[in-house]
XYZ file of C-alpha atoms in Angstrom:
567
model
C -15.389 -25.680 6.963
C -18.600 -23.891 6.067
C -18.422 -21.454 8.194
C -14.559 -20.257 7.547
C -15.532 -20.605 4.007
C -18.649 -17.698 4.470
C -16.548 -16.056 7.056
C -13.776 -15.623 4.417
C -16.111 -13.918 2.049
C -18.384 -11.886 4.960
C -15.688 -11.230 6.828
C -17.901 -8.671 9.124
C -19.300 -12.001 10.584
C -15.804 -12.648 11.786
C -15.732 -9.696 13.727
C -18.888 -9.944 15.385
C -17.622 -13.359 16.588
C -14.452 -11.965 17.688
C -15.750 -8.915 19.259
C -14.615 -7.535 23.181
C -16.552 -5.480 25.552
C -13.319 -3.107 25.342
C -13.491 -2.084 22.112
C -16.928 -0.869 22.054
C -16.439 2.992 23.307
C -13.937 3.405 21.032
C -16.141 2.457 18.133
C -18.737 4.531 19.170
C -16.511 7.430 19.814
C -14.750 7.355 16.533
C -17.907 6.833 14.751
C -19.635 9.959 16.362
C -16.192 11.496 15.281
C -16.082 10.308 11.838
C -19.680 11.490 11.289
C -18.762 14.806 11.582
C -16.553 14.781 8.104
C -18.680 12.396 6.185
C -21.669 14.878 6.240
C -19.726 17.534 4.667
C -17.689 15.332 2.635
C -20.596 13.533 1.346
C -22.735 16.442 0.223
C -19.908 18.496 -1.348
C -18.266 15.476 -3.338
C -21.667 15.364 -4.760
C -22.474 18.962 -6.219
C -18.795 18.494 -7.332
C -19.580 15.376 -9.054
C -22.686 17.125 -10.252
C -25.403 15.544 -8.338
C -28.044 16.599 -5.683
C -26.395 17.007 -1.865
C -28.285 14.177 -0.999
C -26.947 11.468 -3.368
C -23.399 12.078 -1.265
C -25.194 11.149 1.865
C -26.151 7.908 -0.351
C -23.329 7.255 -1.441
C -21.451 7.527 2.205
C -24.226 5.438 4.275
C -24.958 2.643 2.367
C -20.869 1.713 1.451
C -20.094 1.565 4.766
C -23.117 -0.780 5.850
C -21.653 -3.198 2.814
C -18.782 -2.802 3.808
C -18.955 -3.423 7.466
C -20.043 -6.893 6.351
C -17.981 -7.614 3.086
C -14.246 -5.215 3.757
C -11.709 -6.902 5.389
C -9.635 -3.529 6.663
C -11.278 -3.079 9.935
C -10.387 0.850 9.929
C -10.943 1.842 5.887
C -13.840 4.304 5.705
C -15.470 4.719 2.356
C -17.083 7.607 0.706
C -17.306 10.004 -1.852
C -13.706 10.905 -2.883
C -12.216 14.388 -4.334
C -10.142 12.596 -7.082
C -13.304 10.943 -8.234
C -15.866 13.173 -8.496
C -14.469 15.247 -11.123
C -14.554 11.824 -13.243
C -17.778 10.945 -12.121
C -18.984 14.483 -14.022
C -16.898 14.222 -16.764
C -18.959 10.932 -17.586
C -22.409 11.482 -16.599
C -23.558 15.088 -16.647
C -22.711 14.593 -20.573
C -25.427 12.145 -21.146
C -27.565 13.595 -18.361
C -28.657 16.402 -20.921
C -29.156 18.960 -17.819
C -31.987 16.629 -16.276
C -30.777 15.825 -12.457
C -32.946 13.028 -12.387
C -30.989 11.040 -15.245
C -27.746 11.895 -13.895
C -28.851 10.419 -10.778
C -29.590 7.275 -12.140
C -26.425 7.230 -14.663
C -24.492 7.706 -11.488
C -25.912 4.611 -9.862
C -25.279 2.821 -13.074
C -21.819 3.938 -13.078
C -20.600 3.053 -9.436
C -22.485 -0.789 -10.270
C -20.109 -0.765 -13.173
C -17.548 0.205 -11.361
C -18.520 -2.736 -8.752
C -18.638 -5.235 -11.509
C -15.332 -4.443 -12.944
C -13.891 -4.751 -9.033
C -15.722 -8.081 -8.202
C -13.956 -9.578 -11.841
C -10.768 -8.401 -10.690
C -11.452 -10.287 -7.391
C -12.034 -13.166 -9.295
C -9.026 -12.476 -11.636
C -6.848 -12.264 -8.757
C -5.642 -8.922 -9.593
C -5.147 -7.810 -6.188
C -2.017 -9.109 -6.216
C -0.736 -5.378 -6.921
C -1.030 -4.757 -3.207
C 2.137 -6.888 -3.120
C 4.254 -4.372 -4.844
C 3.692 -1.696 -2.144
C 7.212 -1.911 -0.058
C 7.468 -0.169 2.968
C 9.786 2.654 1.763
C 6.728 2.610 -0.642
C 3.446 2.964 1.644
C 5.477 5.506 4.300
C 6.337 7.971 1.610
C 2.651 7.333 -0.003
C 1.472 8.156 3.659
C 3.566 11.178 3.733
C 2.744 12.550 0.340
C -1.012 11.672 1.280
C -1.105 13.895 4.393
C 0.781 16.738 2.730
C -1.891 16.609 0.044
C -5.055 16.891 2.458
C -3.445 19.430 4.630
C -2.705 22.000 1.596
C -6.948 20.810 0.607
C -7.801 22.309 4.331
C -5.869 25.138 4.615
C -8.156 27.197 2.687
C -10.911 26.021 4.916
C -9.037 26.612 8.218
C -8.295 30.178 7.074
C -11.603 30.949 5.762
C -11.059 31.541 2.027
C -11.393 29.121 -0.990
C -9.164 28.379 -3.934
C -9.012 26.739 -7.311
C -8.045 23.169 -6.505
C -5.568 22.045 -9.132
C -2.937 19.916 -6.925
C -0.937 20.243 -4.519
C 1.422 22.560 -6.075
C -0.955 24.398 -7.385
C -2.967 24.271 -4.106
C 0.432 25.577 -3.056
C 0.366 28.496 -5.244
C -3.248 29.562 -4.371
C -2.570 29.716 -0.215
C 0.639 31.765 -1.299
C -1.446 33.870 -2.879
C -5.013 34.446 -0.896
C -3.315 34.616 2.337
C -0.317 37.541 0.390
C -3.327 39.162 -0.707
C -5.409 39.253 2.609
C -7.864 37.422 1.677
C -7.797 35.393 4.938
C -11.183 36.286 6.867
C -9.729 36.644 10.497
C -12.928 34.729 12.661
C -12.598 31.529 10.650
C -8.878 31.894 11.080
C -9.233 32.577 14.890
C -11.854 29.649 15.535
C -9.547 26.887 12.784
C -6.514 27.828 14.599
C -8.247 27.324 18.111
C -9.880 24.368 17.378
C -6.545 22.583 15.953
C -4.422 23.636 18.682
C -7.206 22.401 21.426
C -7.013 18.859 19.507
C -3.165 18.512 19.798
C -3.155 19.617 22.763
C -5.840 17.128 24.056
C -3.923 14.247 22.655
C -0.461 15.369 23.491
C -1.712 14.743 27.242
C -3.866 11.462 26.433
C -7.317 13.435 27.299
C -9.597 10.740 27.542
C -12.316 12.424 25.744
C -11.529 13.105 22.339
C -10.232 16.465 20.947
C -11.690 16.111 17.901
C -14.940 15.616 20.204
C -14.307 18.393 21.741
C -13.430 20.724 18.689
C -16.731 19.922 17.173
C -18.862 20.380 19.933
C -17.606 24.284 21.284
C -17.359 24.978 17.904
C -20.953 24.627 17.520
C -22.069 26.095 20.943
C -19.950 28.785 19.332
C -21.404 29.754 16.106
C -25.243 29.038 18.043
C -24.607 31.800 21.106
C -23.067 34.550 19.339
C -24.603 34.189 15.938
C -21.731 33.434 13.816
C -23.450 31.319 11.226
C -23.862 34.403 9.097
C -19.829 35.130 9.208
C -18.564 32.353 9.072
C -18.716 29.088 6.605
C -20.727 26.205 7.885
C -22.154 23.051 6.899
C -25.480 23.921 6.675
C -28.688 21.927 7.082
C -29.254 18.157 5.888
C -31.491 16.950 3.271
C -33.972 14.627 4.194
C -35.175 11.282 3.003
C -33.538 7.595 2.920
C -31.770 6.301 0.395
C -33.641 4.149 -2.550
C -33.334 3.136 -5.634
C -33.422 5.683 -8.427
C -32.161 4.057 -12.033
C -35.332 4.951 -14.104
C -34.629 5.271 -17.572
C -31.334 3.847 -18.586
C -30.817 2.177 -21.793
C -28.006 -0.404 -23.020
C -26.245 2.256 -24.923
C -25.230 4.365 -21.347
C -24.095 1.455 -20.271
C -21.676 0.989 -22.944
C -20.816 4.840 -23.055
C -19.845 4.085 -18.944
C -17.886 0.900 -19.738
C -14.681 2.781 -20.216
C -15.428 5.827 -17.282
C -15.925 2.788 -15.035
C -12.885 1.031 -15.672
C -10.456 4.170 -14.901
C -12.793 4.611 -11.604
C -12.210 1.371 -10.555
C -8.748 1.554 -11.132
C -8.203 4.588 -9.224
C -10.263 3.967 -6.303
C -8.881 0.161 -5.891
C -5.095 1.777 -5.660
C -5.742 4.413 -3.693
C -8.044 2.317 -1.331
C -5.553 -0.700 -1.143
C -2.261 1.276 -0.541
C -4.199 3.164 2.449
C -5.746 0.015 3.692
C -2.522 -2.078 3.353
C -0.574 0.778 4.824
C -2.918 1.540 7.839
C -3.258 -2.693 8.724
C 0.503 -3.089 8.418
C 1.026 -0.085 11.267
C -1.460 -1.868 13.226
C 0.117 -5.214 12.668
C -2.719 -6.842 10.734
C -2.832 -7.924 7.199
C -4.917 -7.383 4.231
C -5.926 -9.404 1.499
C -6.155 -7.330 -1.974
C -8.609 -9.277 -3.361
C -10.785 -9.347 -0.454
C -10.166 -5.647 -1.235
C -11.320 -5.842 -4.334
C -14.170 -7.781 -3.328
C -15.222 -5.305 -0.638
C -14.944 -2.088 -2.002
C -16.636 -3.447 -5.429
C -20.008 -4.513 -3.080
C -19.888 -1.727 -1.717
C -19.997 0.551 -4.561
C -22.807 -1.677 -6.460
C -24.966 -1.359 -3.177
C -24.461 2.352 -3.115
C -24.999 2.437 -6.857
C -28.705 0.247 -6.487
C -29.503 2.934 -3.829
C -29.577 5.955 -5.468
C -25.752 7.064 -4.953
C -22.201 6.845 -7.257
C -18.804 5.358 -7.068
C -16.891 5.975 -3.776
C -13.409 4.600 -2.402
C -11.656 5.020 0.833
C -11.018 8.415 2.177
C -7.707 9.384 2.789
C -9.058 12.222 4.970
C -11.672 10.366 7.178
C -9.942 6.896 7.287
C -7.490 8.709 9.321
C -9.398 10.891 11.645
C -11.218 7.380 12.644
C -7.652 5.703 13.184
C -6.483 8.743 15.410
C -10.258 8.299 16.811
C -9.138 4.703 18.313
C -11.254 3.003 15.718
C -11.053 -0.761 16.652
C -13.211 -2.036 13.716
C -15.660 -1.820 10.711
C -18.538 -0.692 13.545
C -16.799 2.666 13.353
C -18.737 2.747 10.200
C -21.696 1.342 10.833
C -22.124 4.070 13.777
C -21.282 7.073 11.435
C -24.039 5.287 8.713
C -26.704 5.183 11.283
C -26.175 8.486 12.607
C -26.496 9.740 9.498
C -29.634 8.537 9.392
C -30.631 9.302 12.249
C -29.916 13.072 11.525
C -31.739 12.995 8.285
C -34.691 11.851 9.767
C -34.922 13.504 13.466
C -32.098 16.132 13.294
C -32.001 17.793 9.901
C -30.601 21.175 11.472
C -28.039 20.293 13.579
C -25.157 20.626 11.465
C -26.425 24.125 10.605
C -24.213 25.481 13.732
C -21.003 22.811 12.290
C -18.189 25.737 11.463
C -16.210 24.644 8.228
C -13.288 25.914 9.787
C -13.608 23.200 13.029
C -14.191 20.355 10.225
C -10.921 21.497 8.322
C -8.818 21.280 11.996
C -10.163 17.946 12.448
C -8.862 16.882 9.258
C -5.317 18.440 9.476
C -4.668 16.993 13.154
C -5.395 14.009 12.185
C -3.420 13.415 8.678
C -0.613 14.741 10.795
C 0.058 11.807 12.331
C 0.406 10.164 8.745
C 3.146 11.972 8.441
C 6.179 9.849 9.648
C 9.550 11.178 9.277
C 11.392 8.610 12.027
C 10.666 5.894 9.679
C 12.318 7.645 6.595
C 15.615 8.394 8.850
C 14.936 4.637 9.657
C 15.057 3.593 6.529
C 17.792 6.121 5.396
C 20.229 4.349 8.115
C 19.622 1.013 7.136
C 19.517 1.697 3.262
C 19.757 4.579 1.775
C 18.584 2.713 -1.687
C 14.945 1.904 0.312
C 15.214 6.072 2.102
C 15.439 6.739 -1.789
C 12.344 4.976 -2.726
C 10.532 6.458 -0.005
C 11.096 9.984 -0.720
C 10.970 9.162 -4.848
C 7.142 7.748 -3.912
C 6.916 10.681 -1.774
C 7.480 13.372 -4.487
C 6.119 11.193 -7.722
C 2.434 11.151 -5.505
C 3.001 14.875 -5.109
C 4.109 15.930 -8.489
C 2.728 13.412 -11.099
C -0.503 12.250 -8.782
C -1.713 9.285 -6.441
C -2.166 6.881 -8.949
C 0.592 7.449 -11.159
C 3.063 8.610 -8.412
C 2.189 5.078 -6.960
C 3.044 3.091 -10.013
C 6.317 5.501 -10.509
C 7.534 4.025 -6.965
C 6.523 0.533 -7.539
C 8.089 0.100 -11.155
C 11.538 2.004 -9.229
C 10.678 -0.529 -6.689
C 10.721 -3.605 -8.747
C 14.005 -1.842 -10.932
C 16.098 -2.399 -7.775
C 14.879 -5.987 -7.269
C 15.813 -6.311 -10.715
C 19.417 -4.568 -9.951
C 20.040 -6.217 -6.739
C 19.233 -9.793 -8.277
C 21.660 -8.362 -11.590
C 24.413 -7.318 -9.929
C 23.634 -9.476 -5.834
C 26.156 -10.495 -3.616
C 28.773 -12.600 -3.982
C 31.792 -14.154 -1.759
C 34.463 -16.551 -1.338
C 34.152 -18.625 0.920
C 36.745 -20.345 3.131
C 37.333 -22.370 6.444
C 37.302 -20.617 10.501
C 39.617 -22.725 12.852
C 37.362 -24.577 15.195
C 34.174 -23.026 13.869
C 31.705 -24.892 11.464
C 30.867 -23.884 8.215
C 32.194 -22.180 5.370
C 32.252 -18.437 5.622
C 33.314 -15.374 3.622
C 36.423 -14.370 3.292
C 36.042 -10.583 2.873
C 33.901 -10.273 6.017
C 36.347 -12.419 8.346
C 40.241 -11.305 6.845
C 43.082 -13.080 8.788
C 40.669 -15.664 10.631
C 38.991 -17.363 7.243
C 41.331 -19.764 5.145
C 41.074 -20.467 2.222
C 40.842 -24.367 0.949
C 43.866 -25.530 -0.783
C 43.424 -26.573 -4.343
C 39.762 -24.949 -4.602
C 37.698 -22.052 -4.906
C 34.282 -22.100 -2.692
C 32.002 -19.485 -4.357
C 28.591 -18.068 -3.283
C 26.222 -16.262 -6.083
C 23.190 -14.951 -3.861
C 20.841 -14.918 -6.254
C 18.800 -16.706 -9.079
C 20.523 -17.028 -12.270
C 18.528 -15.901 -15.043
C 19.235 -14.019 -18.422
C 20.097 -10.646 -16.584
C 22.820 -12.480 -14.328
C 23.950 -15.147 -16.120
C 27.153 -13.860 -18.057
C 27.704 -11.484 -14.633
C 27.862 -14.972 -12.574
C 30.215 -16.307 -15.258
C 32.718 -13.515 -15.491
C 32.988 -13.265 -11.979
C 33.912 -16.907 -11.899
C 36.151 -16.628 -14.505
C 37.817 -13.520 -12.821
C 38.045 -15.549 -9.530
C 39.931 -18.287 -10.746
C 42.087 -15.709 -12.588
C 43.178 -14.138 -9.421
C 43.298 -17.594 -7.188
C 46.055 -18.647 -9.645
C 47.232 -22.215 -11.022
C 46.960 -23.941 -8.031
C 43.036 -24.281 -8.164
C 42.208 -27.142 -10.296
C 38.446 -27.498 -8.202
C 35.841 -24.790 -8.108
C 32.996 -25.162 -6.084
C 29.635 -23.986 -5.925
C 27.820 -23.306 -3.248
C 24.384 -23.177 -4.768
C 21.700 -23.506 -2.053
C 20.596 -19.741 -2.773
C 20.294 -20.170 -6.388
C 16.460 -20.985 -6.136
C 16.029 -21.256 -9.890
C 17.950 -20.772 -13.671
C 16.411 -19.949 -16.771
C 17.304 -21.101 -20.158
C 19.868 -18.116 -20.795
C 21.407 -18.879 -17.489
C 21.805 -22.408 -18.471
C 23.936 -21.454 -21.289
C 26.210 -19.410 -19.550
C 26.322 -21.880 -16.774
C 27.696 -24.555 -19.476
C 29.708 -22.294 -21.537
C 31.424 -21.554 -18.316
C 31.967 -24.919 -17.338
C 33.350 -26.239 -20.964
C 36.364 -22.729 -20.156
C 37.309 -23.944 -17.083
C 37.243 -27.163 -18.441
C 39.487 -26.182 -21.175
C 41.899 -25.462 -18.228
C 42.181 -28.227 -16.196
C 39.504 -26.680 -13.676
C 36.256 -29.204 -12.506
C 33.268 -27.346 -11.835
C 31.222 -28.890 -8.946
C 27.492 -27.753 -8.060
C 26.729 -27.894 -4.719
C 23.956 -28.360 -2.260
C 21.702 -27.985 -5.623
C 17.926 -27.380 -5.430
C 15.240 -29.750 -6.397
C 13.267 -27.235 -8.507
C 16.996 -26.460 -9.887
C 17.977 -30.154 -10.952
C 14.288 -30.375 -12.408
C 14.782 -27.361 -14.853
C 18.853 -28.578 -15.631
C 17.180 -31.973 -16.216
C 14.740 -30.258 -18.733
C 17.262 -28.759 -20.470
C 19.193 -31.854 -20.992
C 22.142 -30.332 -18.895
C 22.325 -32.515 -15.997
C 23.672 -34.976 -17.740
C 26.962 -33.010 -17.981
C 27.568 -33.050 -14.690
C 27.713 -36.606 -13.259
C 26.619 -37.618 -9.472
C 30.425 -37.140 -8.695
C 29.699 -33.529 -9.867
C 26.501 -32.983 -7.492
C 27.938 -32.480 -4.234
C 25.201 -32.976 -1.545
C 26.578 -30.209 0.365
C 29.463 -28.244 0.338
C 31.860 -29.707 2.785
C 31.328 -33.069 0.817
C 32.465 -31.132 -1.917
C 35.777 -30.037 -0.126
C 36.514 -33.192 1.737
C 36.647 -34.757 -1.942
C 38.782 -32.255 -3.095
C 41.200 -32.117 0.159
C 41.233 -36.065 0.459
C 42.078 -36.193 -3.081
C 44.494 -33.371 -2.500
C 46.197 -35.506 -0.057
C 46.248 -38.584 -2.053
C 48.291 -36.915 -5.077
C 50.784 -35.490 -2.081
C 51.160 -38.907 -0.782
């Protein structure tokens, strides 16, 4: 019992327990992989966010050692993220006052905020939100997400830079460099290359990587013919190890970060828990969203004690370690430690690592994000769910991740709301030599009615939305069935609960038919149901003689009292 219960909360422990031979090169490879976009990553999320190179590196190696022991996705990769760092300014550099030092340390206060507010949601339960994502909802988040990193790298691939300002306007700015030749040919040549050797590699299963590959001639390139002064590159690392650097805060930054840290936490636990829910459900594992919440907010307070800022998952390098073969959270801990490692023994190696390579890497492997089978799935078995997909699609495109997100999710929970308004409903009648009661519509000519009754079917819970809608449709049954039905039945095993509103129109209806000569009998009834009626003080109305324990009871009453009036 112990030991589930720490495993639940360290579930890195679980892994290691759990762990095969087999898996192991994969890791490794997709860690060696990975570590080739977090360097980058990690330094220029930093000078966006306004902080030294080095606090990025921070910030990448010690989230992924916490989380390696505390996530539960066993393929998220955390780091600094493009949609934070502008935030991450916006709050600190004010109260910095120009001194890097204080920004460094108002950074690490910010991300243990950020942590803080995470870890209460945890507690709070508030991951339930990961339960609103639908599929139609995480494929056309997927989708959106890859067409959004792919219009961040073209720039890169091509060899020219441009205002980011979303995708549209990332759009815009390609249209416009590459229209007014500002594409510098080399970068093009060697992006191009590098992107078509990668496809190519895994469109014929090479068992080496081509993302491996990429990186390495890419180097070898720019080192034997000198290209490091033509072309973009990612330069040199900073040394040192991360450590602790929160001299000088007061109480009152805290308090100015209390609101800063909230949005951040917000933003990186949505975007994080769609791409890790997404990513475990293709893989056919599950994810917990507070264990979510949990991990990511450990994360960023460890990162935050160590000198570096808040940090989610990246929607870039998460997927270049899932097209990697990642197999687990010691994809992670292999990119963290060579990070170190490089740092410390290896400062110049990445001073030969072409931007343009990186950018390839990045495209090839949000490409296979991109799933367009599963929206002509969708489209063939519902065109309502195809809908949702493409609406999630162009809300994250147009409005942003967050809010595009919550645009699908509030559409998605309108068309529970619609299909539980307006479900599905049938008469139901008797097959020759077949058991059951089926529905008329679906079975014309070989379904018969029952004399003297009307067997109805309301698929849904009755609440205040449904309740007169359930009524009328009664009511406009019995209209068309004519005089001869003097029972109506209700088959009511799928109503799974009635609220007060419902209740009313439930009686109401019952006192009409009444007024006709018609007996309304419940049938097959719910506990739950009978608990709330009894509440109410409506069960009462209908006697046990009303309560049918299932619905042939119901219509052998009615037909054997049919018969006894005949005779």
């Amino acid at each position: 019992m112990l030991a589930t219960a720490v495993e639940r909360a360290m579930p890195g422990l679980r892994i290691v327990r759990e762990y095969r031979r087999a898996w192991l090169w994969a890791d490794v490879r997709s860690g060696v992989v990975v570590t080739a976009l977090l360097i980058p990553a990690g330094m220029g999320y930093a000078q966006v966010a306004g902080l030294p190179p080095v606090t990025g590196l921070y910030a990448t190696i010690v989230p992924l050692l916490v989380y390696a022991v505390f996530g539960p996705s066993r393929i998220l990769v955390l780091g600094p993220d493009s949609a934070l760092a502008p935030i991450i300014a916006a709050a600190i550099l004010p109260l910095a006052g120009g001194d890097p030092d204080r920004a460094v340390a108002l950074a690490g206060l910010l991300a243990i905020l950020v942590g803080a507010f995470m870890l209460l949601g945890a507690l709070l339960r508030l991951g339930l939100v990961t339960d609103l994502l639908s599929k139609p909802v995480r494929v056309g988040y997927l989708n959106a997400i890859a067409v959004i990193v792919i219009l961040t790298q073209v720039p890169t691939l091509l060899g020219f830079t441009i205002d980011r300002s979303g995708p549209w306007g990332n759009a815009r700015g390609i249209a416009t460099a590459v229209g007014a030749g500002e594409v510098v040919p080399l970068a093009a040549v060697l992006g191009v290359a590098s992107l078509a050797l990668i496809l190519i590699l895994r469109r014929f299963r090479s068992p080496v990587p081509g993302v491996l590959v990429a990186v390495v001639l890419g180097m070898v390139a720019v080192a034997a013919w000198g290209l490091d002064d033509r072309l973009a590159v990612v330069g040199a690392l900073p040394q040192g190890l991360p450590a602790p650097a929160l001299g000088g805060l007061r109480w009152d930054d805290a308090a100015a970060l209390l609101a800063p840290a909230a949005g951040i936490a917000l933003v990186a636990f949505t975007d994080s828990a769609v791409l890790s829910r997404t990513l475990a459900a293709r893989r056919g594992e599950s994810v917990s969203g507070n264990a979510e919440l949990a991990g990511i907010g450990l994360a960023n307070i460890g990162g935050g004690l160590l000198g570096g800022f808040p940090v989610s998952a990246s929607s870039s390098r998460t997927p270049v370690a899932d097209a990697a073969g990642s197999r687990t959270q010691l994809t992670g801990v292999v990119g963290a430690a060579l990070i170190v490692v490089f740092m410390l023994v290896a400062p110049g190696l990445t001073r030969y690592l072409p931007e343009a390579t990186l950018a390839a890497v990045v495209i090839a492997a949000v490409l296979t994000l991109i799933d367009v089978r599963a929206v002509g799935a969708l489209w063939r078995m519902k065109r309502v769910d195809a809908g949702l997909s493409l609406l999630a699609t162009v809300g994250v495109l147009v409005v942003g991740v967050l809010e595009g997100i919550l645009v699908a999710v509030v559409l998605s929970l309108l068309t529970f709301v619609d299909r539980s308004w307006r479900p599905y409903r049938a008469r139901l009648g008797r097959i020759p030599g077949r058991r059951g009661y089926h529905d008329l519509s679906r079975h014309p000519g070989e379904a018969l009615p029952i004399p003297g009754a009307l067997v109805l079917r309301f698929d849904a819970p009755l609440f205040f939305a449904n309740g007169g809608v359930f009524a009328d449709w009664v009511r406009a049954e019995v209209a068309a069935a004519g005089p001869e039905v003097r029972t109506v039945i209700l088959a009511a095993e799928p109503i799974t609960d009635v609220d007060t509103t419902a209740i009313d129109a439930l009686l109401e209806l019952d006192d009409s038919l009444a007024a006709q000569g018609i007996r309304l009998v419940l049938a097959e009834v719910k506990g739950p149901v009978k608990d709330v009626l009894r509440r109410y003080r409506a069960l009462g109305r209908f006697e046990p003689d009303r309560l049918a324990p299932t619905v042939g009871a119901a219509v052998d009453e009615v037909t054997g009292t049919l018969r006894g009036d005949l005779g």
